MMTF fields as JSON, N, C-alpha, C and O atoms, coordinates in Angstrom:
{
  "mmtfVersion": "1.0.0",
  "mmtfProducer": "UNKNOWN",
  "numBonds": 663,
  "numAtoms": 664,
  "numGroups": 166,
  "numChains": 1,
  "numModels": 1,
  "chainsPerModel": [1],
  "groupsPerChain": [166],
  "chainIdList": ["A"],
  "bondAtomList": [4, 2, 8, 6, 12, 10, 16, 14, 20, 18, 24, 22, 28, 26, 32, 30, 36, 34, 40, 38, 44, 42, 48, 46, 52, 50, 56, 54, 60, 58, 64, 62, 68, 66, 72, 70, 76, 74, 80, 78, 84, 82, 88, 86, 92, 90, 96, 94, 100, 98, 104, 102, 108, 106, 112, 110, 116, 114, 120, 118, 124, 122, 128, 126, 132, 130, 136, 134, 140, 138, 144, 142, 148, 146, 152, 150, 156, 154, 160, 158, 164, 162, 168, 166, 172, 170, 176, 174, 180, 178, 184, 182, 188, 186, 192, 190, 196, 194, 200, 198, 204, 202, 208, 206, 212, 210, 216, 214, 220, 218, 224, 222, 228, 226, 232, 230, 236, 234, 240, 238, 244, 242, 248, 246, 252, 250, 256, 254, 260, 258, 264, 262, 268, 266, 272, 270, 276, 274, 280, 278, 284, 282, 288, 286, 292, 290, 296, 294, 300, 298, 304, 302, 308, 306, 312, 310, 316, 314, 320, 318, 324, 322, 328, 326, 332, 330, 336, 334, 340, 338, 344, 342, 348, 346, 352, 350, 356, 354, 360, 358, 364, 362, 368, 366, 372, 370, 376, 374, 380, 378, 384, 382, 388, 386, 392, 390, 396, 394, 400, 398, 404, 402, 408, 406, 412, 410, 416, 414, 420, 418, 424, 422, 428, 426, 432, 430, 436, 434, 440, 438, 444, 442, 448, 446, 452, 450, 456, 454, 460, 458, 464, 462, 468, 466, 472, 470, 476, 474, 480, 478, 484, 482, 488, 486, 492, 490, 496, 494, 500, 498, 504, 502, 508, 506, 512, 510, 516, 514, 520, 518, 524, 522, 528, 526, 532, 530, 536, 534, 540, 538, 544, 542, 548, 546, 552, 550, 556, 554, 560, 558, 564, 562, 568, 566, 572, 570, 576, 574, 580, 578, 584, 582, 588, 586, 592, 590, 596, 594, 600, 598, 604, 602, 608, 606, 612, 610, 616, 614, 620, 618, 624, 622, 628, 626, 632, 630, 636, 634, 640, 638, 644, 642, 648, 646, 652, 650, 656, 654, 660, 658],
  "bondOrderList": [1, 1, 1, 1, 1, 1, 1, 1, 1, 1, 1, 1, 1, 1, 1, 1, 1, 1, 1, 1, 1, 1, 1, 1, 1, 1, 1, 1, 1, 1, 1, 1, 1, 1, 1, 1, 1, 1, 1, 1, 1, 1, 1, 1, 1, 1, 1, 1, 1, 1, 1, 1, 1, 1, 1, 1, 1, 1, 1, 1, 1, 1, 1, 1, 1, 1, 1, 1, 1, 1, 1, 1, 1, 1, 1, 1, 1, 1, 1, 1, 1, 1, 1, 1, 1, 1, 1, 1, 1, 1, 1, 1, 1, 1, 1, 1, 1, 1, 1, 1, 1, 1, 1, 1, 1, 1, 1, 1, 1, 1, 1, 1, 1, 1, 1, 1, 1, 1, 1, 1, 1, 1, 1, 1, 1, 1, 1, 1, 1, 1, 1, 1, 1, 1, 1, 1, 1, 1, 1, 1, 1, 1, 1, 1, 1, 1, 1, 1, 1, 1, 1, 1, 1, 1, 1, 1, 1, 1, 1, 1, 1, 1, 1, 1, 1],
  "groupList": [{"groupName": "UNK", "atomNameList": ["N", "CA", "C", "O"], "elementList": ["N", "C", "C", "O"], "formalChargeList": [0, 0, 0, 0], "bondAtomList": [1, 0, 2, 1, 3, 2], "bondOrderList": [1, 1, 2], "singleLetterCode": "X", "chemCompType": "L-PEPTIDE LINKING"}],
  "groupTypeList": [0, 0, 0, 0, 0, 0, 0, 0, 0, 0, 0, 0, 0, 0, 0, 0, 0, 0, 0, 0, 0, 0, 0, 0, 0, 0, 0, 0, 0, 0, 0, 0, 0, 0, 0, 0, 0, 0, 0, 0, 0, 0, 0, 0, 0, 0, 0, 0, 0, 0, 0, 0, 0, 0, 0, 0, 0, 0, 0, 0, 0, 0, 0, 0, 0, 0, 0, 0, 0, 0, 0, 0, 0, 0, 0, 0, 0, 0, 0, 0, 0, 0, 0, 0, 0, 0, 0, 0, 0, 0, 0, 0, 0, 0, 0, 0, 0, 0, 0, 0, 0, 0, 0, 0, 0, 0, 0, 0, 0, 0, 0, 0, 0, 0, 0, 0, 0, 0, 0, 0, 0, 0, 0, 0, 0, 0, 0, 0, 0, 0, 0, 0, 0, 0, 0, 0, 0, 0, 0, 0, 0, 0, 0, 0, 0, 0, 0, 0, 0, 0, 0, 0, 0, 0, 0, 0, 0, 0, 0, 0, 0, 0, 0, 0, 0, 0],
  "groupIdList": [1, 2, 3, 4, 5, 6, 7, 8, 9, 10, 11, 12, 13, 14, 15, 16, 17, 18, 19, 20, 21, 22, 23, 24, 25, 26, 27, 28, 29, 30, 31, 32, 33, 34, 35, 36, 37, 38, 39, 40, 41, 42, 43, 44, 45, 46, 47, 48, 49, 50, 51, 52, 53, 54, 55, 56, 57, 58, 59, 60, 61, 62, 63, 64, 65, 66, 67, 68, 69, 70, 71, 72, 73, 74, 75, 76, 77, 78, 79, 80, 81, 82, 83, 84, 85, 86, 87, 88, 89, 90, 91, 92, 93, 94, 95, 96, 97, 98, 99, 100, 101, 102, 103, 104, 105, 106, 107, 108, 109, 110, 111, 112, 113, 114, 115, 116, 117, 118, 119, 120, 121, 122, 123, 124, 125, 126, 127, 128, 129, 130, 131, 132, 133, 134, 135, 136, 137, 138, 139, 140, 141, 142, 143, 144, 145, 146, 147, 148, 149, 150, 151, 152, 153, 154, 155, 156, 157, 158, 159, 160, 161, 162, 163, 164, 165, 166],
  "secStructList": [7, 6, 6, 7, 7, 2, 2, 2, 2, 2, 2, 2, 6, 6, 1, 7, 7, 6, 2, 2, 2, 2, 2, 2, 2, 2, 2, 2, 2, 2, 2, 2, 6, 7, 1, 1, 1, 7, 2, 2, 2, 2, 2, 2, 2, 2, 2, 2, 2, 2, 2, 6, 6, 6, 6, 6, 6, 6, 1, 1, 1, 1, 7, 7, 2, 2, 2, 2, 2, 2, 2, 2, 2, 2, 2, 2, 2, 2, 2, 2, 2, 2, 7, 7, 7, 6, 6, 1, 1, 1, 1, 7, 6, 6, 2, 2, 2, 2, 2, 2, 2, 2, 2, 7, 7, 1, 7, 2, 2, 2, 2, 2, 2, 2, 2, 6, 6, 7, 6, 6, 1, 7, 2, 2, 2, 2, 2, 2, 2, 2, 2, 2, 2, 2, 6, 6, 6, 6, 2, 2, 2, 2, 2, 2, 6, 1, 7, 1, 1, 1, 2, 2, 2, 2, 2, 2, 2, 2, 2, 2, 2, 6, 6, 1, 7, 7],
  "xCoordList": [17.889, 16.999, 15.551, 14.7, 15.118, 14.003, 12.991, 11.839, 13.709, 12.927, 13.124, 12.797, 13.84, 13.566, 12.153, 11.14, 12.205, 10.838, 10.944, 11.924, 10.074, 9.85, 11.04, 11.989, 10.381, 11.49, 12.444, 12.999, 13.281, 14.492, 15.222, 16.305, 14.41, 14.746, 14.982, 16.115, 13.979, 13.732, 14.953, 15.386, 15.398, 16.924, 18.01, 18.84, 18.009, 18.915, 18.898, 20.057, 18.09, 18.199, 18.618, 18.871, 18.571, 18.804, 20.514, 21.113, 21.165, 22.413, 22.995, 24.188, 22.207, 22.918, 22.937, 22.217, 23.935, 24.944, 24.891, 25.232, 24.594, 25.173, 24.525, 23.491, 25.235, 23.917, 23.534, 22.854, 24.189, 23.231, 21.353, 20.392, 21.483, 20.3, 19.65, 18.457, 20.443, 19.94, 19.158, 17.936, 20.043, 19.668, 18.174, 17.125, 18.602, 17.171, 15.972, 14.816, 16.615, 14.805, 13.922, 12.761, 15.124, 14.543, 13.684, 12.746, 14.391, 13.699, 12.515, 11.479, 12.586, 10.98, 10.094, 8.964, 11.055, 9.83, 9.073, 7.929, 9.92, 9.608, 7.936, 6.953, 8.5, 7.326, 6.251, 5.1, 6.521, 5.501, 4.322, 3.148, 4.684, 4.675, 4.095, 3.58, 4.158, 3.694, 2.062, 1.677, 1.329, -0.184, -0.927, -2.063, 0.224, -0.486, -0.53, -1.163, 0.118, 0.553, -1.009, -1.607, -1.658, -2.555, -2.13, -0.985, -3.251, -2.883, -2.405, -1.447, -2.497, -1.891, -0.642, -0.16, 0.138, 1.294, 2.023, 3.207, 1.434, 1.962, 2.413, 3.589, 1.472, 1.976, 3.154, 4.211, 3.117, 4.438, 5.556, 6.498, 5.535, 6.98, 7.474, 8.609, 6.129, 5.929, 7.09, 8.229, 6.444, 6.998, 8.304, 8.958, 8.888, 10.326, 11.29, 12.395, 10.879, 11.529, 11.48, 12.036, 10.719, 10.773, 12.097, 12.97, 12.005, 12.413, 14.274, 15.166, 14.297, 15.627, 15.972, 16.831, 15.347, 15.565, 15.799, 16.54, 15.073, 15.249, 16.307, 16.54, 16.943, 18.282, 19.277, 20.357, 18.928, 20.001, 20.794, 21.636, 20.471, 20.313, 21.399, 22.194, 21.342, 22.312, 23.624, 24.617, 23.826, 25.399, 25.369, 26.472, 24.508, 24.545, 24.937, 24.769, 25.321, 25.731, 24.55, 24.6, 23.712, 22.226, 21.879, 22.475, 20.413, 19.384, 19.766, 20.652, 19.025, 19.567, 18.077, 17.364, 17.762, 17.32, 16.626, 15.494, 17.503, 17.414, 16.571, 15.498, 16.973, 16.23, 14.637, 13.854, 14.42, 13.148, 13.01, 12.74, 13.02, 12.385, 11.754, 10.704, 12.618, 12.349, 11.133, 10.124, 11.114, 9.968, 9.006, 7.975, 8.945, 7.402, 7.081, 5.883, 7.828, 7.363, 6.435, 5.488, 7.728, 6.693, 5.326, 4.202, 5.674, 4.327, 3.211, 2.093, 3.398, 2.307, 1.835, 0.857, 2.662, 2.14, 1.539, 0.783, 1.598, 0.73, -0.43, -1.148, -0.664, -2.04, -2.623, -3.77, -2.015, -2.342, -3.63, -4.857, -2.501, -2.664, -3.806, -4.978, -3.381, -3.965, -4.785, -4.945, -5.406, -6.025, -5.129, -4.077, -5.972, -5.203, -5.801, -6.906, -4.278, -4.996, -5.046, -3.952, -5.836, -5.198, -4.502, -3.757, -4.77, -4.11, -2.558, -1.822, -2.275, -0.939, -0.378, -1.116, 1.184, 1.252, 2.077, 2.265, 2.621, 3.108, 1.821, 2.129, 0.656, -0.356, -1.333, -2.385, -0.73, -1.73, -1.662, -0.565, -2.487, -1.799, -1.874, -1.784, -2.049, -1.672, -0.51, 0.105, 0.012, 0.903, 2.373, 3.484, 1.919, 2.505, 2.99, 4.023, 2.044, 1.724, 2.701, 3.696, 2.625, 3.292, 4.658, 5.348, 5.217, 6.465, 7.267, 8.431, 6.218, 6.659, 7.17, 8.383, 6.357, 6.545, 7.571, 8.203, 7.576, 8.687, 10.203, 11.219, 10.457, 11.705, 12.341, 13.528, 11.201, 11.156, 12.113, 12.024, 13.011, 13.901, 13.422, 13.456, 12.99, 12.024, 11.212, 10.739, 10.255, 8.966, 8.999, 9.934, 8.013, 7.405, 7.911, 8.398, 7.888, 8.051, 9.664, 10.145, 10.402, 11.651, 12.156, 12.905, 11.932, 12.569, 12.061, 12.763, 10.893, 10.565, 11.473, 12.031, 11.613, 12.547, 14.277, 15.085, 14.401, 15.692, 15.934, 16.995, 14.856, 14.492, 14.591, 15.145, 14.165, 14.304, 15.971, 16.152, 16.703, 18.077, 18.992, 20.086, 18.477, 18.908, 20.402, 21.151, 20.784, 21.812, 23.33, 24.554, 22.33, 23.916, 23.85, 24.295, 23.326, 23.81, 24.708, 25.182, 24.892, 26.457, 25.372, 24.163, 26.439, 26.113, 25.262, 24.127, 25.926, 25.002, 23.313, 22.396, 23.224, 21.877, 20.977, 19.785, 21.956, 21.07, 20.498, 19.445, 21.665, 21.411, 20.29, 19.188, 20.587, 18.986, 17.582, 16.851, 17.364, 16.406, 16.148, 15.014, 16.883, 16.874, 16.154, 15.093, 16.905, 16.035, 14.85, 14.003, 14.277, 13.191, 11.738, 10.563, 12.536, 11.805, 11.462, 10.266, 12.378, 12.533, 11.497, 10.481, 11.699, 10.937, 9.586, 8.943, 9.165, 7.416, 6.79, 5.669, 7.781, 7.27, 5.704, 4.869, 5.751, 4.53, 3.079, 1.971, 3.449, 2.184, 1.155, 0.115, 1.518, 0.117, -0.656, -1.647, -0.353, -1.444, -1.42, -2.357, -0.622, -1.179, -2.222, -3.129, -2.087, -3.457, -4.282, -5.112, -4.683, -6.43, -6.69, -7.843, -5.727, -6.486, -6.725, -7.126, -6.524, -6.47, -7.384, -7.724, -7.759, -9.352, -8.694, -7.77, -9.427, -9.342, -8.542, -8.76, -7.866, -7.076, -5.928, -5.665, -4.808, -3.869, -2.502, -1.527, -2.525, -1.852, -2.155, -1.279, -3.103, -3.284, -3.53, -3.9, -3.136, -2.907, -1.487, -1.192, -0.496, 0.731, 1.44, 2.256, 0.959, 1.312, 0.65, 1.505, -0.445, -0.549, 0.261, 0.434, 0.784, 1.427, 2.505, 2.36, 3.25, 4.264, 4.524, 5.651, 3.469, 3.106, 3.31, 4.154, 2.529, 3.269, 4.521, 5.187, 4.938, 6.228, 7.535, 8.58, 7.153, 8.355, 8.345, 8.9, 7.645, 7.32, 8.83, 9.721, 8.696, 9.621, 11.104, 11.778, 11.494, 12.608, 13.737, 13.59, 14.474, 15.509, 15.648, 16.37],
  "yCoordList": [-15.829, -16.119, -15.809, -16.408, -14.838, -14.561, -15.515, -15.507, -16.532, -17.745, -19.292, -20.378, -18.935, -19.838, -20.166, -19.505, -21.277, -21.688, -20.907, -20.254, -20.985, -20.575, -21.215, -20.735, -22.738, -23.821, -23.652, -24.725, -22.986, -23.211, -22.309, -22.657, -20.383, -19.291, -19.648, -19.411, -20.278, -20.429, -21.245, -21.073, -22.374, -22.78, -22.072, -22.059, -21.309, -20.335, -19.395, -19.169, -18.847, -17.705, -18.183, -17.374, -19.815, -20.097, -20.137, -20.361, -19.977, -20.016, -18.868, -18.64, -18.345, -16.854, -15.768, -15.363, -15.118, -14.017, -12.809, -12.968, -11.117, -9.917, -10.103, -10.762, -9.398, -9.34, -10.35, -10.216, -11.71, -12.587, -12.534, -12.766, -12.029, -12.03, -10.55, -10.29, -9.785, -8.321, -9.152, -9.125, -9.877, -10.451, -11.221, -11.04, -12.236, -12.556, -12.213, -12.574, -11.322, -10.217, -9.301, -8.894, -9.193, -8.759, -9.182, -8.673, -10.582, -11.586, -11.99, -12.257, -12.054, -12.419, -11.685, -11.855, -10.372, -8.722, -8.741, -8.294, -9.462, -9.406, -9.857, -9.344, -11.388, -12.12, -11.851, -11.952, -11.412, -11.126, -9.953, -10.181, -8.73, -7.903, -7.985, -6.987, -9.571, -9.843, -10.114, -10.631, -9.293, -10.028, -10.747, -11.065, -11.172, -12.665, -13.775, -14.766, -13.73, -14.718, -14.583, -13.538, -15.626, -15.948, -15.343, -15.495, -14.513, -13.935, -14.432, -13.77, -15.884, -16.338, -16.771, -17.083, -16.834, -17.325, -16.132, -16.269, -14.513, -13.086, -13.092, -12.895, -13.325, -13.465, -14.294, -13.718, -15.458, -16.519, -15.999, -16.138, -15.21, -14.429, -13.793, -13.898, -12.691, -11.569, -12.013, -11.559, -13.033, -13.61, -14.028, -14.055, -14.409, -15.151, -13.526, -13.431, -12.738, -11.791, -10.794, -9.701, -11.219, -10.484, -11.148, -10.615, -12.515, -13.041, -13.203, -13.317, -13.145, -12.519, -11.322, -11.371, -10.377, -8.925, -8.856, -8.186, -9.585, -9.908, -10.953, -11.227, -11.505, -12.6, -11.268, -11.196, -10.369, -9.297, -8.318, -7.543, -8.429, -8.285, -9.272, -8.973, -10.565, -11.512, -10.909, -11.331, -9.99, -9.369, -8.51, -8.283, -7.819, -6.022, -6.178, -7.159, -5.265, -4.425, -3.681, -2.468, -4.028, -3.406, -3.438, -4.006, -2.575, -2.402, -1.676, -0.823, -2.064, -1.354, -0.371, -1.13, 0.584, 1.672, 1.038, 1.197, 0.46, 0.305, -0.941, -0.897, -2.466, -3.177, -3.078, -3.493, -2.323, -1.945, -1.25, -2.107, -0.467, 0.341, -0.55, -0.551, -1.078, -2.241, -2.938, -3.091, -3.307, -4.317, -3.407, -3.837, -2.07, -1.523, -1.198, -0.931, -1.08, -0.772, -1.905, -1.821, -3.146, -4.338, -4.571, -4.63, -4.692, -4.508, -3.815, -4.325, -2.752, -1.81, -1.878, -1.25, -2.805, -2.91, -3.866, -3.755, -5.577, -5.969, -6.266, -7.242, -5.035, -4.926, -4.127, -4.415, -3.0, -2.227, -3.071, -2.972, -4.068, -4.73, -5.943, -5.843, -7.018, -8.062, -7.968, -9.042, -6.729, -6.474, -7.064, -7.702, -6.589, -6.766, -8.1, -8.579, -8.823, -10.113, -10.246, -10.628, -10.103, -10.24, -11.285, -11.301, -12.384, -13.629, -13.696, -14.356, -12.457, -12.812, -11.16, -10.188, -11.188, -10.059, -9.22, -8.029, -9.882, -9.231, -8.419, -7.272, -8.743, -8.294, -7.521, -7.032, -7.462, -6.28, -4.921, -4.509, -4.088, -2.778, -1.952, -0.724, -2.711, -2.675, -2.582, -1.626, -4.083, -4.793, -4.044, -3.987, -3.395, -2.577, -0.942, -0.358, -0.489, 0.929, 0.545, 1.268, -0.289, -0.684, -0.424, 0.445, -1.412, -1.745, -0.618, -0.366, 0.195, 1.85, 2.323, 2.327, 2.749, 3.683, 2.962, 3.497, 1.52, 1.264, 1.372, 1.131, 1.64, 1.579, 3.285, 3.605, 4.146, 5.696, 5.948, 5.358, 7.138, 7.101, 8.257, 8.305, 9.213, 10.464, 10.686, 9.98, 11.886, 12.051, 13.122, 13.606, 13.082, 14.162, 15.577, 16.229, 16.135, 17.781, 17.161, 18.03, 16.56, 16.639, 16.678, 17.619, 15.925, 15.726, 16.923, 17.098, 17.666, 18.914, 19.995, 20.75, 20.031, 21.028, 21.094, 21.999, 19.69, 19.293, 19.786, 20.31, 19.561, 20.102, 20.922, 21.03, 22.294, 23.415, 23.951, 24.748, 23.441, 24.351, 22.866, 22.71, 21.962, 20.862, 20.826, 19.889, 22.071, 22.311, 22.459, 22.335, 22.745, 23.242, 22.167, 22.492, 20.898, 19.607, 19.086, 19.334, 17.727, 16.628, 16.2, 16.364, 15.511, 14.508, 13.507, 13.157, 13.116, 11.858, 12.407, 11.621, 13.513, 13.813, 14.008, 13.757, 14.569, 14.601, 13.037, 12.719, 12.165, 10.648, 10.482, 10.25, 10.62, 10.07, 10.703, 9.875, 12.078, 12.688, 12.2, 12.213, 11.811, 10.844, 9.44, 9.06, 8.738, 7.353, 7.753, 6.91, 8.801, 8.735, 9.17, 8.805, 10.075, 9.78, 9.095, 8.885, 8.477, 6.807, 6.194, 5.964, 5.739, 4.951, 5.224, 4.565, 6.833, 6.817, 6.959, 7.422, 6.43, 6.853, 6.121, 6.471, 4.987, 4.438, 4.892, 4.373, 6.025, 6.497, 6.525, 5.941, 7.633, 8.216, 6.993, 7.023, 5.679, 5.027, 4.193, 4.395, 3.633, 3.451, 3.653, 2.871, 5.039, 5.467, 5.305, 5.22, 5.122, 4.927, 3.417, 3.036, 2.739, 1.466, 1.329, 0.229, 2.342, 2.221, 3.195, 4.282, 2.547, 3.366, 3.909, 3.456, 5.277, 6.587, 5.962, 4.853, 6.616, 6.524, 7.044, 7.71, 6.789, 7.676, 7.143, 7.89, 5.902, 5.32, 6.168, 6.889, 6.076, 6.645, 8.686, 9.547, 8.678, 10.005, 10.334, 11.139, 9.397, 9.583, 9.675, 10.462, 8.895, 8.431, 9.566, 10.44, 9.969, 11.373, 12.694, 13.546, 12.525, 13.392, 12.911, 13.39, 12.309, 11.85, 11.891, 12.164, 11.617, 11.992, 13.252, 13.455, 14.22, 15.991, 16.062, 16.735, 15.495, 15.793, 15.456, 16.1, 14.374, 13.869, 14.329, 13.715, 15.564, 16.42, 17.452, 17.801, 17.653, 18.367, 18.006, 18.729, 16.807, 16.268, 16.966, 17.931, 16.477, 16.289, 15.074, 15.12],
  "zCoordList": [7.187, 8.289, 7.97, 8.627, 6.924, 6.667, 6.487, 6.92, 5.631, 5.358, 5.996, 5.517, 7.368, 8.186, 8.874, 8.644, 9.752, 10.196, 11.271, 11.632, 11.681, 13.383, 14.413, 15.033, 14.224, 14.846, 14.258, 14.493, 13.489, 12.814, 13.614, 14.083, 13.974, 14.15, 15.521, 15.939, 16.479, 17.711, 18.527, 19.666, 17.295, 17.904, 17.958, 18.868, 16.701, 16.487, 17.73, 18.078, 18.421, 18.863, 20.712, 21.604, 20.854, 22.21, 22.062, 23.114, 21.089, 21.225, 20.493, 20.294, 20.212, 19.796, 20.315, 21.227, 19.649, 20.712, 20.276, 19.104, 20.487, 19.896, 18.862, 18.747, 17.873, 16.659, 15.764, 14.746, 16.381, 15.786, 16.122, 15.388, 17.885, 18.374, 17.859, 18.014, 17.335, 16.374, 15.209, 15.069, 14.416, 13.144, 13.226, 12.607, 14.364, 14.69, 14.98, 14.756, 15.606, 16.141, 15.039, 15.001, 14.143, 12.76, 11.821, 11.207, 11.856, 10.9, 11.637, 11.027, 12.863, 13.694, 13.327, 12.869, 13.705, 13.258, 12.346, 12.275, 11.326, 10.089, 9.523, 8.99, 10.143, 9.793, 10.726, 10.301, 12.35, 12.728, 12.298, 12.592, 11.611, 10.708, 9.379, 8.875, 8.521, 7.397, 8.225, 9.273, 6.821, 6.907, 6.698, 7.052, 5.693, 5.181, 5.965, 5.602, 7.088, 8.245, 8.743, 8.486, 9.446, 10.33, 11.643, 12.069, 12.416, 13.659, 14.291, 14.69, 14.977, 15.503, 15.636, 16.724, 14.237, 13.857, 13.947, 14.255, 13.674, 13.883, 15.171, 15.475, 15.989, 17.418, 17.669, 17.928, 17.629, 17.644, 17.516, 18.296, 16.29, 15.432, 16.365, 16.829, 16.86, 17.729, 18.855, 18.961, 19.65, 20.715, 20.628, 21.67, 19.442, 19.068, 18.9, 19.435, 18.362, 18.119, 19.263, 19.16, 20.517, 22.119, 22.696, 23.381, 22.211, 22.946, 22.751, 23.592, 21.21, 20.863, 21.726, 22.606, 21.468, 21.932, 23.943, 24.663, 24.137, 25.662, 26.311, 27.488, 24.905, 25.58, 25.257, 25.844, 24.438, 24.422, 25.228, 24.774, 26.335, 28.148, 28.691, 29.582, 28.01, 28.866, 28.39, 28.983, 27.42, 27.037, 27.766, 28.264, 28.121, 28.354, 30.13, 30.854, 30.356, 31.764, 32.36, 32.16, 32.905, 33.451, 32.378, 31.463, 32.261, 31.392, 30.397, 30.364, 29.535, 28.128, 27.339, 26.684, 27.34, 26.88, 25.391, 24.934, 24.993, 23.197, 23.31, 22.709, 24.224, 24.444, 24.361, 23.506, 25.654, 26.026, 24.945, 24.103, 24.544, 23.291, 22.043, 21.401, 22.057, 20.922, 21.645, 20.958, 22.741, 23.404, 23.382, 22.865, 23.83, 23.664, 22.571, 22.47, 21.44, 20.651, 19.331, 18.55, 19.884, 18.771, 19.579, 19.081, 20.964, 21.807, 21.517, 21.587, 21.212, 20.681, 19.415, 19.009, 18.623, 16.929, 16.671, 15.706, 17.575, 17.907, 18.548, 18.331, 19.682, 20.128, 19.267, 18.926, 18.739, 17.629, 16.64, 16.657, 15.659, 14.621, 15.145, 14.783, 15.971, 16.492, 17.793, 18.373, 18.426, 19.412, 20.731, 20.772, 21.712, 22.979, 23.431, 23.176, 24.545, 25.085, 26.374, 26.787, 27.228, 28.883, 29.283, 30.263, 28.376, 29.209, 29.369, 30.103, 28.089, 28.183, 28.647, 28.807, 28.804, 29.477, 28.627, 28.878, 27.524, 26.313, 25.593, 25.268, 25.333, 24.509, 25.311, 24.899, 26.807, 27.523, 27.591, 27.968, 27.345, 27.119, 28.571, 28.565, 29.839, 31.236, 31.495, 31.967, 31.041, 31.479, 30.695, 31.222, 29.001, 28.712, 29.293, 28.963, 30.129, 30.552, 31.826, 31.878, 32.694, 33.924, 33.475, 34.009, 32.159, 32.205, 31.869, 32.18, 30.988, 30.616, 31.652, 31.863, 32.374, 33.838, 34.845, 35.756, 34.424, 35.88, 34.752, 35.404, 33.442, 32.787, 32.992, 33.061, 33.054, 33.247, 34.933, 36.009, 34.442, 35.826, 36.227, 37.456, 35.75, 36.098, 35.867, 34.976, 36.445, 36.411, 34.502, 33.863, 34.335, 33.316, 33.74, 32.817, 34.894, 35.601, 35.546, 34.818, 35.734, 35.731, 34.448, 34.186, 33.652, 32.394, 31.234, 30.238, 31.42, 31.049, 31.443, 30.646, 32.994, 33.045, 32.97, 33.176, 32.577, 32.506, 30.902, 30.563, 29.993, 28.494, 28.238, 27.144, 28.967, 29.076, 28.411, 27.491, 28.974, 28.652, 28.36, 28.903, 27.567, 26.945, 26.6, 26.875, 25.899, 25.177, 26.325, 26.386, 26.935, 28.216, 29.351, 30.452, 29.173, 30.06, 29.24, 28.132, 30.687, 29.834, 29.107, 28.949, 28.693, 27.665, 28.407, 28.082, 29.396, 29.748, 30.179, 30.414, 30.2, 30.456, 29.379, 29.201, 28.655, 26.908, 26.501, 25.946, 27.022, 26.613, 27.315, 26.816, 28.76, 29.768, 28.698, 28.156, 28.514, 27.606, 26.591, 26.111, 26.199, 24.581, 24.972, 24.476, 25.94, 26.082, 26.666, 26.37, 27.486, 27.634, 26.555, 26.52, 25.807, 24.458, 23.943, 23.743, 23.525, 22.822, 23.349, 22.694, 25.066, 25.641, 26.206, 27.022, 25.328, 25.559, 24.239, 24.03, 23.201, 21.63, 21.174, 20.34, 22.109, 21.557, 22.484, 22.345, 23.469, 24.347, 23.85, 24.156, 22.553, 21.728, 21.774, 22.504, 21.001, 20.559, 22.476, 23.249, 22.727, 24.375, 24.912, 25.196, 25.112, 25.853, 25.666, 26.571, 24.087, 23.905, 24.635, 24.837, 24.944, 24.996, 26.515, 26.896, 27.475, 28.811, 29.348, 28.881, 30.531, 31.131, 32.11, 32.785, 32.155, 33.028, 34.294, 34.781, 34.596, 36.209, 36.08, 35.078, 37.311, 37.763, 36.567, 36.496, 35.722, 34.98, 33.621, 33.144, 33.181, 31.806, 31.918, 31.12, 33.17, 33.795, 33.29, 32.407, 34.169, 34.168, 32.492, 32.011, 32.107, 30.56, 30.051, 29.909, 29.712, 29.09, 29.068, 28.197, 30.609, 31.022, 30.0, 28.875, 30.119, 29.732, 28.15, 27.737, 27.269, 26.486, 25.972, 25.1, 26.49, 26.303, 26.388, 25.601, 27.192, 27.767, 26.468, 26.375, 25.625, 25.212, 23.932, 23.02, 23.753, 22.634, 22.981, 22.207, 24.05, 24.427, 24.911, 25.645, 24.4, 24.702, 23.754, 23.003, 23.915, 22.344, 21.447, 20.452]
}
């Protein structure tokens, strides 16, 4: 798949299933990721390999932790890499900060003190702690791109916080 086209990957991925749509999102990654690619065509990849990762949902049972993780995180490597775009809502680092905070099932003061004595919850709480790690890994660089208010508040917070996870 590496050296498929765009259009080649892009058919592929409207009928593929489980880790074919793993396989695919890789190979998108991939190329979206190469620098020799023209920005614009980075983006494209960008977008094909969201878009794998987001049909990966049509298998799953509710939301999936790993999904989203994967989405903020290529998210953040192309505003990173290719600057931010408002027009679109993949390349906003708003539109990114929003989707953060609405995937988050607790606050920062909860999941700190839930951290606290980590070792002696279930399991399924260690798991909740874990995806919320996961799902603020890309804060650090986040924040710089967002102006003062109660959002790049929360996310800072949040930020400290997942220092202290497991």
């Amino acid at each position: 798949m590496s050296t498929w086209t765009l259009d080649q990957l892009q058919t592929f991925i409207q009928d593929a299933r489980g880790r074919q749509l793993e396989t695919a999102r890789v190979a998108a990654q991939g190329q979206a990721y190469d620098s020799t690619h023209p920005r614009e065509a980075r983006r494209q990849w960008a977008k094909l390999s969201l878009l794998a990762n987001r049909r990966m949902l049509d298998d799953a049972e509710g939301p999936s932790a790993r999904v989203a993780q994967q989405d903020f995180m290529l998210r953040m490597r192309v505003i990173d890499r290719l600057g931010p775009d408002g027009t679109d809502p993949d390349w906003s680092p708003e539109a990114l900060a929003s989707d953060t905070l609405d995937s988050l099932t607790l606050t920062p003061t909860q999941a700190a003190g839930l951290a606290e004595g980590w070792r002696d919850l279930p399991i399924e709480q260690i798991r909740e702690l874990r995806w919320h790690k996961n799902l603020t890994a890309h804060l650090e660089s986040l924040v710089g791109y967002l102006a003062p208010g109660p959002v790049r508040e929360q996310l800072t917070a949040w930020n400290a916080t997942r220092t202290l996870l497991p």
